[in-house]
């Protein structure tokens, strides 16, 4: 577990992090979210010991973070950087050795990862000759080649095509299954929904919320339901009456529809189900939770409002 | 330290694998050898053989010069008065390169005029002067003394006045040998300048392509700095050693196969000649000037002392200066931004040359002593002092200067490490002194 306690950092008297505390449980994928300039990269650099916090502490499995932890961490920075004149395998072996592996083990691991990503043929290619996407793959391998327990990824999906996004996401899920702890900073909310267990939202150098993805979405629920049915729309309108408001209608063909309705007052899921039952032929009813994108925007807007007040 | 070595070996291999480094490995010594070749081949540019007409209307020389005239000079006598214009334009004199006018008052005024078409070499000039002087001397002996020529020459001894430094009674100090110190000092400055800029550029490049963030997630900034300095320094040292090997091989080839006549004393008639005229201070000086370069390289350098001192001061000075280049590279917002801050460093490197000359010509002056202890100029000054072997620059002084330089190198590496730590992740800014001060104060 990584426990960050009351960490503060400022640059030229401007706060980049202000008393941030959060906990990342082992075997979790933790999403570190926030708009640009919120302090995510600063926090990530502090966890990676690239810079030091002005105040506060970080503990890893109950022990204060020291240089001995370097070998346990893997890091993919937002702004990718590799030695352009080096060949792929030499670059990766170099990084793995810096992370504490012997040259022999480093070579074995590099070969394993190159084969896994089906890029063994690039092994002797110079980094400068690779396309952006190819270099991103090499950079990802550089972060994981030494088999770290904790993986910190800053915008890991940027620059990848959908096929490679899928590859990286499934790799992250596999690592999680192996018990690795992953901290993910991203603006890709779809991937947050897909793989993150917990998220922390930073805004203007402060942590404004920390919770599981599911709870965050639930907390922001707006009483909206997605209904699929067959029948006619007049019967539906009669069934909804004044208790539910029809927001969207989508015709699916063959007299089938998908609608989104919003509850009014204290009406519940059960009310909606009983209202519709027998009047139309129901296929499914599900509550529509807000997307992480909506949660993110909603929380930031609320925070801005609070600040204005 | 393991990570510093990993970084050092990566830096070294990057240089080693670069084409420009490999080209310079060969090109550098080739240029030095080419320069040496031209110096040896065309060192004495003037005409090396001469047909001389001696116009001696009073026949004072009696159609004779010396018993063993130099082969390179062919003398012919002309016992009629000859005007220089007539010599210049007359067809029958075209075969002669020069003519010497022996006037009838030569025994009184001791003046001879030599008119040439093309300036003779210094060596030929010396020989003509010597031979004319010897012949005049013979005439003087016959005219004004009853002594035999051999007896006169036995008696004739110039008064030698030796200027001796009380601290250097064996006169080991020698300005010519000081040039050796200047040469070795310049090599240090050349490599520091060249590879110091490599450190700066390499650091700026790592900053701009962001690889530094990946590295700093695994190593301390001070380890990164040390690794870079050691790796680049190692490539400088390897280049220097390879240059030295090539240059030494080249000089041996010159000596054994190409310039055998110049290097072999038995083949060099000037040596015998110089021995003959060793009493003549002026001529002796001219003679030594001619073969000073050869003499310096092959006879006067104490390689056993100068080379260890050179390598030790090369290493320590490199670390000392590297701290500045590293700090500038790490704190500057861009490579061009950093280059402005390099100007003062290069001014200090240039000051070393001045310090070298001060140490050579005024070894006992306050300024020479100051430059020896001033870390920026210490290497050059000590090398000049050691090469001149002045007693004031004894082992104790060299060790003391080395200690001062080591302490300063350590202090400035510490300062540089702090600047690297606080500045290396910042880019795109404009570097100024207040920012540097801010980063220096930051822990």
XYZ file of C-alpha atoms in Angstrom:
752
model
C 0.000 0.000 0.000
C 1.150 3.505 -0.755
C 0.121 6.075 1.836
C 0.613 9.708 0.969
C 0.253 11.955 4.008
C -0.111 15.739 3.957
C 2.203 16.257 1.027
C 2.789 19.849 -0.024
C 5.057 21.254 -2.690
C 5.461 24.724 -4.087
C 7.529 26.210 -6.875
C 8.560 29.846 -6.553
C 6.052 30.270 -3.712
C 3.228 28.962 -5.900
C 1.594 25.858 -4.457
C 1.668 22.828 -6.747
C 0.371 20.479 -4.063
C -1.396 21.579 -0.932
C -1.690 19.104 1.925
C -2.560 16.127 -0.241
C -3.237 12.813 1.495
C -4.373 9.642 -0.207
C -4.112 5.894 0.088
C -3.541 3.443 -2.698
C -4.243 -0.143 -1.765
C -2.068 -2.945 -3.090
C -3.347 -4.691 -6.195
C -5.464 -1.696 -7.210
C -5.519 0.483 -10.246
C -5.742 4.001 -8.934
C -6.765 6.810 -11.258
C -5.214 10.150 -10.529
C -7.458 12.668 -12.200
C -7.570 16.388 -12.506
C -7.481 19.201 -15.028
C -4.157 20.438 -16.411
C -2.071 22.157 -13.760
C -3.881 20.449 -10.878
C -0.640 18.957 -9.514
C -0.839 15.369 -10.820
C 2.628 15.336 -12.419
C 4.154 16.964 -9.341
C 2.643 14.260 -7.128
C 3.817 11.542 -9.505
C 7.344 12.982 -9.514
C 7.347 13.054 -5.725
C 6.225 9.406 -5.535
C 8.995 8.556 -8.008
C 11.496 10.517 -5.860
C 12.429 12.707 -8.821
C 11.635 15.727 -6.695
C 11.124 16.024 -2.975
C 8.061 17.247 -1.162
C 8.391 20.396 0.918
C 6.210 18.793 3.568
C 4.526 15.494 4.258
C 5.602 11.911 3.807
C 5.051 8.860 1.675
C 5.033 5.327 3.016
C 5.197 2.145 1.002
C 3.926 -0.921 2.847
C 4.464 0.919 6.110
C 8.018 2.025 5.356
C 9.059 5.531 4.439
C 9.903 5.916 0.776
C 13.661 5.687 0.190
C 16.043 5.091 -2.696
C 15.774 1.369 -1.931
C 12.271 1.519 -3.398
C 13.519 2.597 -6.831
C 13.700 -0.996 -8.028
C 10.076 -1.569 -6.938
C 8.695 1.273 -9.030
C 8.147 1.589 -12.743
C 7.457 4.956 -14.319
C 6.054 6.067 -17.636
C 6.282 9.876 -17.778
C 3.832 12.008 -19.666
C 6.528 13.486 -21.851
C 8.234 10.429 -23.244
C 12.000 10.358 -23.367
C 14.434 7.852 -24.781
C 18.009 8.114 -26.049
C 17.401 8.516 -29.755
C 20.800 7.249 -30.843
C 20.484 3.957 -28.935
C 18.990 0.800 -30.317
C 15.785 -0.507 -28.722
C 17.253 -3.473 -26.838
C 20.277 -1.519 -25.526
C 18.001 1.272 -24.309
C 15.730 -1.156 -22.478
C 18.632 -3.120 -20.975
C 20.159 0.155 -19.782
C 16.926 1.212 -18.047
C 16.451 -2.253 -16.523
C 20.022 -2.220 -15.180
C 19.451 1.232 -13.678
C 16.436 -0.272 -11.907
C 18.652 -2.891 -10.309
C 18.579 -5.850 -12.691
C 21.760 -7.664 -13.705
C 22.667 -7.363 -17.372
C 21.750 -11.015 -17.923
C 18.307 -10.698 -16.315
C 17.727 -7.404 -18.059
C 18.418 -9.009 -21.436
C 16.058 -11.904 -20.699
C 13.281 -9.555 -19.591
C 13.749 -7.301 -22.609
C 13.531 -10.259 -24.980
C 10.412 -11.467 -23.165
C 8.653 -8.105 -23.483
C 9.693 -7.545 -27.076
C 8.302 -10.955 -27.966
C 5.146 -10.311 -25.946
C 4.461 -7.106 -27.847
C 5.478 -8.815 -31.093
C 8.228 -6.301 -31.759
C 11.349 -8.469 -31.510
C 12.292 -7.391 -35.014
C 12.806 -3.821 -33.742
C 15.372 -4.948 -31.216
C 18.350 -3.562 -33.156
C 16.522 -0.540 -34.602
C 17.601 2.890 -33.449
C 14.994 4.713 -31.360
C 15.153 7.672 -33.752
C 13.976 5.422 -36.582
C 10.762 4.425 -34.774
C 7.367 6.028 -35.326
C 5.686 7.773 -32.395
C 3.460 4.796 -31.661
C 6.370 2.368 -31.835
C 8.417 4.548 -29.477
C 5.458 4.631 -27.083
C 5.481 0.842 -26.926
C 9.209 0.847 -26.175
C 8.634 3.491 -23.513
C 5.917 1.353 -21.934
C 8.258 -1.649 -21.871
C 10.923 0.569 -20.270
C 8.479 1.205 -17.409
C 7.672 -2.456 -16.790
C 10.812 -4.315 -17.901
C 12.178 -4.757 -14.375
C 8.861 -6.196 -13.148
C 8.036 -3.480 -10.631
C 5.506 -3.942 -7.851
C 4.256 -0.395 -8.282
C 3.669 1.090 -11.682
C 3.112 4.795 -12.205
C 1.796 5.766 -15.598
C 1.269 9.342 -16.712
C -1.056 9.411 -19.719
C -0.146 5.873 -20.786
C -2.631 5.750 -23.659
C -1.713 8.948 -25.455
C -0.231 8.380 -28.885
C -1.584 4.838 -29.233
C -4.048 3.677 -31.865
C -7.213 1.841 -30.639
C -5.589 -1.556 -31.143
C -2.627 -0.648 -28.975
C -4.869 1.093 -26.417
C -6.613 -2.235 -26.072
C -3.265 -4.024 -25.787
C -2.049 -1.685 -23.036
C -5.332 -1.842 -21.125
C -5.365 -5.620 -21.172
C -1.708 -5.614 -20.082
C -2.622 -3.359 -17.146
C -5.503 -5.638 -16.206
C -3.148 -8.622 -16.324
C -0.670 -6.814 -14.072
C -3.435 -5.993 -11.638
C -4.395 -9.663 -11.623
C -0.763 -10.432 -10.716
C -1.171 -8.173 -7.686
C 0.691 -5.135 -8.970
C -0.380 -1.688 -7.858
C -0.894 0.803 -10.654
C -1.277 4.559 -10.445
C -2.703 5.980 -13.583
C -2.910 9.629 -14.482
C -5.056 10.159 -17.515
C -7.604 12.367 -19.195
C -9.094 9.346 -20.914
C -12.195 8.887 -18.734
C -13.412 5.883 -20.648
C -10.309 3.978 -19.627
C -10.757 5.161 -16.035
C -14.265 3.678 -16.032
C -12.937 0.521 -17.586
C -9.977 -0.290 -15.419
C -9.708 1.936 -12.344
C -10.840 0.700 -8.958
C -10.419 3.969 -7.185
C -9.766 7.543 -8.219
C -8.458 10.696 -6.607
C -9.396 14.013 -8.133
C -6.919 16.850 -7.811
C -7.979 20.403 -8.481
C -5.860 23.501 -7.993
C -3.236 21.593 -5.984
C -5.780 20.040 -3.585
C -7.342 16.622 -3.449
C -11.050 17.317 -3.699
C -12.393 13.789 -3.767
C -11.170 10.213 -3.413
C -13.426 7.220 -3.862
C -14.139 4.120 -5.921
C -15.282 4.681 -9.491
C -18.614 3.046 -8.770
C -19.331 5.188 -5.705
C -18.367 8.372 -7.467
C -20.771 7.593 -10.269
C -23.491 6.598 -7.825
C -23.051 9.754 -5.827
C -23.596 11.760 -8.976
C -26.676 9.772 -10.086
C -29.482 11.900 -11.502
C -32.402 9.460 -11.492
C -32.135 8.637 -15.172
C -33.117 5.261 -16.593
C -32.630 3.561 -19.920
C -35.652 1.603 -21.059
C -35.830 -0.753 -24.046
C -39.250 -1.893 -25.194
C -41.530 -2.719 -28.104
C -44.996 -1.235 -28.489
C -46.223 2.224 -29.286
C -45.116 5.575 -27.942
C -48.620 6.710 -26.933
C -48.930 3.771 -24.553
C -45.516 4.711 -23.159
C -46.498 8.350 -22.635
C -49.614 7.244 -20.772
C -47.569 4.908 -18.627
C -45.029 7.579 -17.662
C -47.758 10.075 -16.852
C -46.348 13.047 -14.989
C -44.055 11.056 -12.736
C -41.236 10.658 -15.245
C -39.847 12.989 -17.869
C -38.920 11.604 -21.266
C -35.429 12.884 -22.178
C -34.424 10.963 -25.278
C -35.998 8.564 -27.739
C -34.185 6.270 -30.082
C -36.012 4.109 -32.641
C -34.377 0.703 -32.956
C -36.627 -0.624 -35.778
C -39.327 -3.307 -35.820
C -41.426 -1.135 -33.514
C -38.650 -1.279 -30.879
C -37.434 1.771 -28.944
C -34.825 2.868 -26.453
C -35.726 5.802 -24.256
C -34.107 7.712 -21.456
C -36.392 8.957 -18.741
C -35.725 11.001 -15.687
C -37.589 10.579 -12.419
C -39.483 13.469 -10.901
C -39.713 14.000 -7.160
C -39.273 10.922 -5.013
C -40.091 8.381 -7.720
C -37.945 5.272 -7.713
C -36.792 2.528 -10.042
C -39.625 0.336 -8.721
C -42.212 3.049 -9.506
C -40.993 3.219 -13.071
C -41.066 -0.557 -13.466
C -44.591 -0.880 -12.079
C -45.824 2.033 -14.219
C -44.536 0.427 -17.405
C -45.389 -3.153 -16.636
C -48.303 -4.426 -18.780
C -48.557 -1.227 -20.852
C -45.639 -1.905 -23.140
C -43.544 -4.974 -23.843
C -40.426 -4.335 -21.724
C -37.065 -5.634 -22.837
C -34.856 -4.010 -20.179
C -34.694 -1.225 -17.614
C -31.433 0.008 -16.172
C -30.394 3.016 -14.214
C -28.154 5.280 -16.220
C -25.174 6.321 -14.073
C -23.196 9.364 -15.160
C -19.997 8.676 -17.087
C -16.698 9.469 -15.426
C -16.437 12.354 -17.860
C -19.671 13.786 -16.456
C -18.622 13.039 -12.884
C -15.291 14.776 -13.504
C -16.902 17.854 -15.058
C -19.593 17.958 -12.381
C -17.103 17.818 -9.520
C -14.860 20.456 -11.036
C -17.837 22.744 -11.698
C -19.020 22.291 -8.115
C -15.537 23.076 -6.823
C -15.330 26.196 -8.989
C -18.677 27.354 -7.673
C -17.511 26.802 -4.118
C -14.355 28.823 -4.793
C -16.361 31.659 -6.328
C -18.571 31.820 -3.259
C 27.982 4.375 -7.653
C 26.837 1.368 -9.733
C 24.345 3.586 -11.515
C 26.997 6.260 -12.118
C 29.119 3.630 -13.871
C 26.149 2.459 -15.913
C 25.526 6.037 -17.030
C 29.237 6.585 -17.615
C 29.544 3.506 -19.803
C 26.453 4.530 -21.775
C 27.875 8.012 -22.335
C 31.209 6.521 -23.338
C 29.625 4.072 -25.767
C 27.479 6.802 -27.296
C 30.621 8.788 -28.089
C 32.595 5.688 -29.100
C 29.886 4.671 -31.573
C 29.548 8.131 -33.069
C 31.126 8.677 -36.457
C 32.595 12.086 -35.609
C 34.449 10.628 -32.599
C 35.978 7.885 -34.725
C 36.954 10.361 -37.417
C 38.604 12.613 -34.839
C 40.525 9.635 -33.404
C 42.370 9.395 -36.703
C 42.168 12.971 -37.940
C 43.493 14.586 -34.739
C 46.892 12.844 -34.630
C 47.137 13.013 -38.419
C 46.828 16.796 -38.272
C 49.428 17.000 -35.502
C 51.819 14.779 -37.478
C 51.153 16.728 -40.655
C 51.950 19.952 -38.821
C 55.138 18.393 -37.414
C 56.080 17.093 -40.862
C 55.767 20.535 -42.399
C 57.683 22.044 -39.514
C 60.540 19.606 -40.062
C 60.392 19.639 -43.825
C 60.071 23.336 -44.350
C 61.257 24.585 -40.960
C 64.118 26.500 -42.605
C 62.571 28.082 -45.604
C 65.568 29.797 -47.124
C 67.891 28.568 -49.879
C 70.003 25.667 -48.629
C 72.920 25.758 -51.095
C 74.670 28.761 -52.500
C 77.164 29.757 -55.146
C 79.004 32.729 -53.747
C 81.271 35.097 -55.583
C 83.818 36.825 -53.349
C 84.826 40.149 -54.847
C 88.220 40.816 -53.269
C 90.010 43.489 -55.367
C 92.818 43.862 -52.786
C 93.181 40.059 -52.719
C 93.165 40.139 -48.949
C 91.801 36.608 -48.739
C 94.405 35.332 -51.138
C 91.763 33.334 -53.034
C 91.267 31.152 -50.005
C 88.502 30.629 -47.539
C 88.861 27.911 -44.830
C 90.653 24.580 -45.028
C 87.321 22.688 -44.883
C 84.714 24.882 -46.547
C 81.096 23.820 -46.237
C 79.890 21.617 -49.061
C 76.674 23.542 -49.403
C 78.552 26.727 -50.333
C 80.603 27.024 -53.459
C 82.986 30.004 -53.286
C 84.589 31.639 -56.326
C 86.986 34.594 -56.107
C 86.956 37.713 -58.231
C 89.846 40.091 -57.773
C 88.347 43.076 -59.532
C 86.058 45.658 -58.020
C 82.426 44.703 -58.480
C 79.399 46.908 -57.992
C 76.173 45.267 -56.755
C 74.234 46.600 -59.738
C 76.775 45.080 -62.105
C 76.465 41.749 -60.233
C 72.700 41.931 -60.360
C 72.447 42.664 -64.080
C 75.609 41.203 -65.574
C 75.043 37.993 -67.530
C 78.328 36.444 -66.484
C 77.323 36.714 -62.831
C 73.944 35.075 -63.301
C 75.270 31.717 -62.141
C 75.998 33.130 -58.678
C 73.430 33.396 -55.950
C 75.305 35.946 -53.896
C 78.412 38.036 -53.875
C 80.514 39.173 -50.964
C 82.255 42.516 -51.131
C 85.625 42.408 -49.347
C 86.799 45.983 -49.049
C 90.415 46.824 -48.388
C 89.585 48.248 -44.940
C 88.032 45.046 -43.710
C 90.789 44.510 -41.152
C 89.972 47.878 -39.604
C 86.222 48.253 -39.903
C 85.422 44.499 -39.799
C 82.438 44.939 -42.083
C 81.505 42.789 -45.033
C 78.539 43.163 -47.316
C 76.802 40.152 -48.839
C 74.359 40.766 -51.672
C 71.956 37.931 -52.451
C 69.363 37.240 -55.106
C 67.261 34.987 -52.887
C 67.555 35.025 -49.132
C 69.743 32.125 -47.942
C 68.613 29.869 -45.106
C 69.586 30.766 -41.592
C 72.004 27.861 -41.538
C 73.781 29.010 -44.711
C 73.944 32.559 -43.377
C 75.579 31.283 -40.220
C 78.099 29.234 -42.140
C 79.100 32.079 -44.454
C 79.451 34.417 -41.508
C 81.571 31.871 -39.670
C 83.842 31.136 -42.636
C 84.370 34.784 -43.541
C 85.117 35.579 -39.946
C 87.634 32.738 -39.683
C 89.422 33.904 -42.851
C 89.476 37.524 -41.660
C 90.823 36.334 -38.337
C 93.656 34.518 -40.131
C 94.551 37.690 -42.008
C 94.477 39.695 -38.759
C 96.783 37.219 -37.041
C 99.235 37.373 -39.920
C 99.078 41.181 -40.085
C 99.229 42.117 -36.410
C 100.749 39.236 -34.429
C 103.652 36.841 -34.487
C 101.511 34.001 -33.263
C 100.550 30.943 -35.211
C 96.894 30.600 -36.037
C 96.490 27.590 -33.758
C 98.213 29.368 -30.865
C 96.041 32.447 -31.353
C 92.903 30.346 -31.285
C 94.057 28.594 -28.147
C 94.526 31.965 -26.472
C 91.410 33.514 -27.823
C 88.650 32.804 -25.324
C 85.611 34.994 -25.007
C 84.498 36.057 -21.567
C 81.468 34.034 -20.681
C 79.076 35.691 -18.264
C 76.625 33.176 -16.865
C 73.450 34.558 -15.299
C 72.520 32.036 -12.622
C 69.430 31.909 -10.458
C 70.432 31.261 -6.852
C 67.430 28.908 -6.558
C 68.425 27.130 -9.713
C 72.234 26.969 -9.678
C 72.344 24.123 -12.200
C 70.271 26.277 -14.534
C 67.669 23.570 -15.002
C 65.005 26.129 -15.747
C 64.797 26.715 -19.417
C 62.333 28.836 -21.336
C 62.387 26.403 -24.223
C 61.297 23.633 -21.909
C 58.577 25.965 -20.680
C 57.047 25.565 -24.123
C 56.644 21.896 -23.361
C 54.547 22.864 -20.342
C 52.554 25.278 -22.503
C 52.000 22.485 -25.038
C 50.795 19.959 -22.454
C 48.746 22.622 -20.670
C 47.152 23.571 -23.979
C 46.242 19.941 -24.570
C 44.426 19.934 -21.228
C 42.618 23.166 -22.059
C 41.757 21.911 -25.548
C 40.224 18.707 -24.215
C 38.453 20.502 -21.365
C 36.962 23.005 -23.812
C 35.974 20.331 -26.301
C 34.553 17.786 -23.889
C 33.177 20.410 -21.509
C 30.973 21.559 -24.357
C 30.064 17.912 -24.958
C 28.862 17.692 -21.342
C 26.804 20.845 -21.781
C 25.261 19.720 -25.055
C 24.586 16.194 -23.795
C 22.828 17.524 -20.681
C 20.773 20.003 -22.703
C 19.816 17.231 -25.122
C 18.739 14.905 -22.299
C 16.626 17.733 -20.932
C 15.020 18.577 -24.242
C 14.195 14.982 -25.184
C 12.917 14.347 -21.649
C 14.899 11.176 -21.068
C 16.262 12.790 -17.921
C 12.925 12.244 -16.159
C 13.116 8.497 -16.814
C 16.700 8.364 -15.550
C 15.985 10.447 -12.452
C 13.271 7.992 -11.474
C 16.065 5.445 -10.962
C 19.144 7.397 -9.888
C 20.162 10.407 -7.827
C 20.802 13.589 -9.806
C 24.349 13.614 -8.412
C 24.891 10.077 -9.753
C 23.597 11.177 -13.129
C 25.985 14.130 -13.071
C 28.978 12.015 -12.048
C 28.138 9.353 -14.606
C 27.944 11.907 -17.371
C 31.187 13.599 -16.364
C 33.056 10.294 -15.972
C 31.704 8.820 -19.217
C 32.482 11.861 -21.319
C 35.826 12.293 -19.542
C 36.665 8.681 -20.276
C 35.991 9.228 -23.960
C 38.262 12.301 -23.807
C 40.985 10.285 -22.081
C 40.751 7.434 -24.573
C 40.932 9.905 -27.421
C 43.942 11.558 -25.833
C 45.747 8.226 -25.301
C 45.031 7.106 -28.864
C 46.255 10.472 -30.152
C 49.408 10.112 -28.051
C 50.062 6.581 -29.376
C 49.603 7.695 -32.992
C 51.740 10.795 -32.520
C 54.556 8.835 -30.850
C 54.475 6.208 -33.619
C 54.480 9.011 -36.182
C 57.452 10.761 -34.562
C 59.392 7.481 -34.454
C 58.643 6.948 -38.146
C 59.824 10.513 -38.862
C 63.000 9.908 -36.911
C 63.840 6.468 -38.293
C 62.653 6.645 -41.879
C 61.803 10.124 -43.139
C 64.017 12.733 -41.491
C 66.987 10.507 -40.693
C 69.468 13.216 -41.709
C 67.908 15.781 -39.399
C 67.631 13.503 -36.407
C 70.926 11.618 -36.788
C 73.679 13.716 -35.245
C 76.393 12.061 -37.330
C 74.581 13.024 -40.506
C 73.949 16.528 -39.435
C 76.939 18.593 -40.380
C 75.499 21.538 -38.539
C 76.226 19.759 -35.251
C 79.922 19.532 -36.025
C 79.755 22.999 -37.313
C 78.044 24.285 -34.219
C 80.681 22.570 -32.116
C 83.349 24.447 -34.009
C 81.790 27.745 -33.255
C 80.639 27.055 -29.716
C 82.499 30.061 -28.459
C 80.440 32.345 -30.524
C 77.430 33.104 -28.357
C 75.461 34.735 -31.136
C 75.994 31.944 -33.601
C 75.329 29.359 -30.969
C 71.983 30.941 -30.260
C 71.064 30.952 -33.935
C 72.129 27.358 -34.304
C 70.038 26.174 -31.417
C 67.106 28.110 -32.790
C 67.291 26.120 -35.980
C 67.061 22.699 -34.443
C 65.325 23.754 -31.228
C 62.156 21.912 -32.126
C 63.925 18.587 -32.691
C 66.121 19.142 -29.689
C 63.084 19.927 -27.544
C 61.051 16.892 -28.561
C 63.796 14.312 -28.466
C 66.242 15.496 -25.870
C 64.903 18.056 -23.457
C 61.506 16.811 -22.321
C 61.571 14.812 -19.109
C 58.676 12.559 -20.091
C 58.982 10.487 -16.902
C 57.964 13.503 -14.818
C 55.813 15.547 -17.144
C 53.489 12.740 -18.267
C 52.292 11.643 -14.792
C 51.835 15.296 -13.769
C 49.991 15.935 -17.030
C 47.564 13.015 -16.549
C 46.853 13.814 -12.898
C 46.208 17.498 -13.589
C 44.254 16.609 -16.717
C 41.848 14.502 -14.649
C 41.442 16.861 -11.712
C 41.134 19.982 -13.896
C 38.629 18.165 -16.082
C 36.442 17.386 -13.050
C 36.834 20.968 -11.838
C 35.768 22.542 -15.129
C 33.199 19.805 -15.877
C 31.249 20.907 -12.786
C 30.674 24.297 -14.449
C 29.699 22.879 -17.827
C 27.331 20.375 -16.196
C 25.729 23.054 -14.027
C 25.201 25.340 -17.023
C 23.774 22.515 -19.128
C 21.391 21.441 -16.362
C 20.134 24.903 -15.462
C 19.802 26.504 -18.881
C 16.454 26.603 -20.596
C 17.932 25.686 -23.968
C 21.300 24.848 -25.464
C 21.762 28.318 -26.967
C 20.811 29.863 -23.636
C 23.553 27.862 -21.929
C 26.204 28.791 -24.448
C 26.083 32.411 -23.299
C 27.073 31.324 -19.823
C 29.986 29.380 -21.234
C 31.774 32.551 -22.364
C 33.148 33.368 -18.868
C 34.404 29.779 -18.557
C 36.233 30.076 -21.858
C 37.681 33.425 -20.752
C 39.106 31.627 -17.709
C 40.475 28.895 -19.962
C 42.176 31.592 -22.044
C 43.550 33.161 -18.878
C 45.441 29.893 -18.433
C 47.493 30.671 -21.536
C 48.477 34.018 -20.095
C 49.288 32.271 -16.808
C 51.485 29.831 -18.725
C 53.523 32.644 -20.269
C 53.835 34.417 -16.930
C 55.077 31.183 -15.359
C 57.542 30.696 -18.210
C 59.050 34.166 -18.332
C 58.621 35.314 -14.722
C 58.605 32.065 -12.762
C 59.415 33.756 -9.469
C 56.879 36.569 -9.749
C 53.897 36.962 -7.446
C 51.556 36.568 -10.415
C 53.105 33.221 -11.379
C 52.671 31.994 -7.816
C 49.076 33.239 -7.744
C 48.253 31.504 -11.025
C 49.738 28.260 -9.700
C 47.308 28.259 -6.769
C 44.324 29.665 -8.701
C 42.285 26.546 -9.651
C 41.333 27.866 -13.091
C 44.968 28.318 -14.138
C 46.686 25.780 -11.892
C 47.107 23.000 -14.472
C 48.829 25.168 -17.063
C 51.068 26.927 -14.532
C 52.149 23.737 -12.800
C 52.914 22.047 -16.115
C 55.083 25.001 -17.184
C 56.833 24.999 -13.815
C 57.408 21.256 -13.902
C 58.623 21.271 -17.489
C 61.061 24.073 -16.642
C 61.979 22.154 -13.494
C 62.304 25.302 -11.421
C 63.274 24.504 -7.869
C 60.424 26.677 -6.647
C 58.027 24.203 -8.222
C 59.207 21.235 -6.209
C 57.152 18.182 -5.430
C 55.692 19.758 -2.290
C 54.372 22.734 -4.228
C 52.912 20.515 -6.951
C 51.170 18.364 -4.348
C 49.865 21.432 -2.549
C 48.478 22.901 -5.785
C 46.931 19.525 -6.571
C 45.296 19.442 -3.155
C 43.838 22.928 -3.660
C 42.558 21.945 -7.081
C 41.061 18.725 -5.710
C 39.274 20.567 -2.907
C 37.894 23.125 -5.357
C 36.822 20.409 -7.786
C 34.963 18.686 -4.940
C 33.289 21.921 -3.781
C 32.216 22.919 -7.282
C 30.957 19.418 -8.051
C 28.812 19.675 -4.897
C 27.473 23.048 -6.014
C 26.868 21.721 -9.520
C 25.024 18.706 -8.073
C 22.631 21.040 -6.279
C 22.020 23.064 -9.441
C 21.511 19.891 -11.458
C 19.016 18.599 -8.897
C 16.966 21.779 -8.868
C 17.333 22.849 -12.470
C 17.478 19.801 -14.683
C 13.722 19.292 -14.918
C 13.092 22.903 -15.880
C 13.245 23.829 -19.517
C 12.114 26.561 -21.830
C 12.971 29.283 -19.310
C 15.577 32.002 -19.686
C 18.492 31.416 -17.363
C 19.538 34.331 -15.211
C 21.650 34.799 -12.122
C 18.688 35.194 -9.774
C 17.322 31.792 -10.882
C 20.728 30.235 -10.335
C 20.884 31.820 -6.882
C 17.396 30.534 -6.082
C 18.321 26.982 -7.076
C 21.559 27.216 -5.145
C 19.710 28.138 -1.963
C 17.150 25.367 -2.423
C 18.083 22.132 -0.683
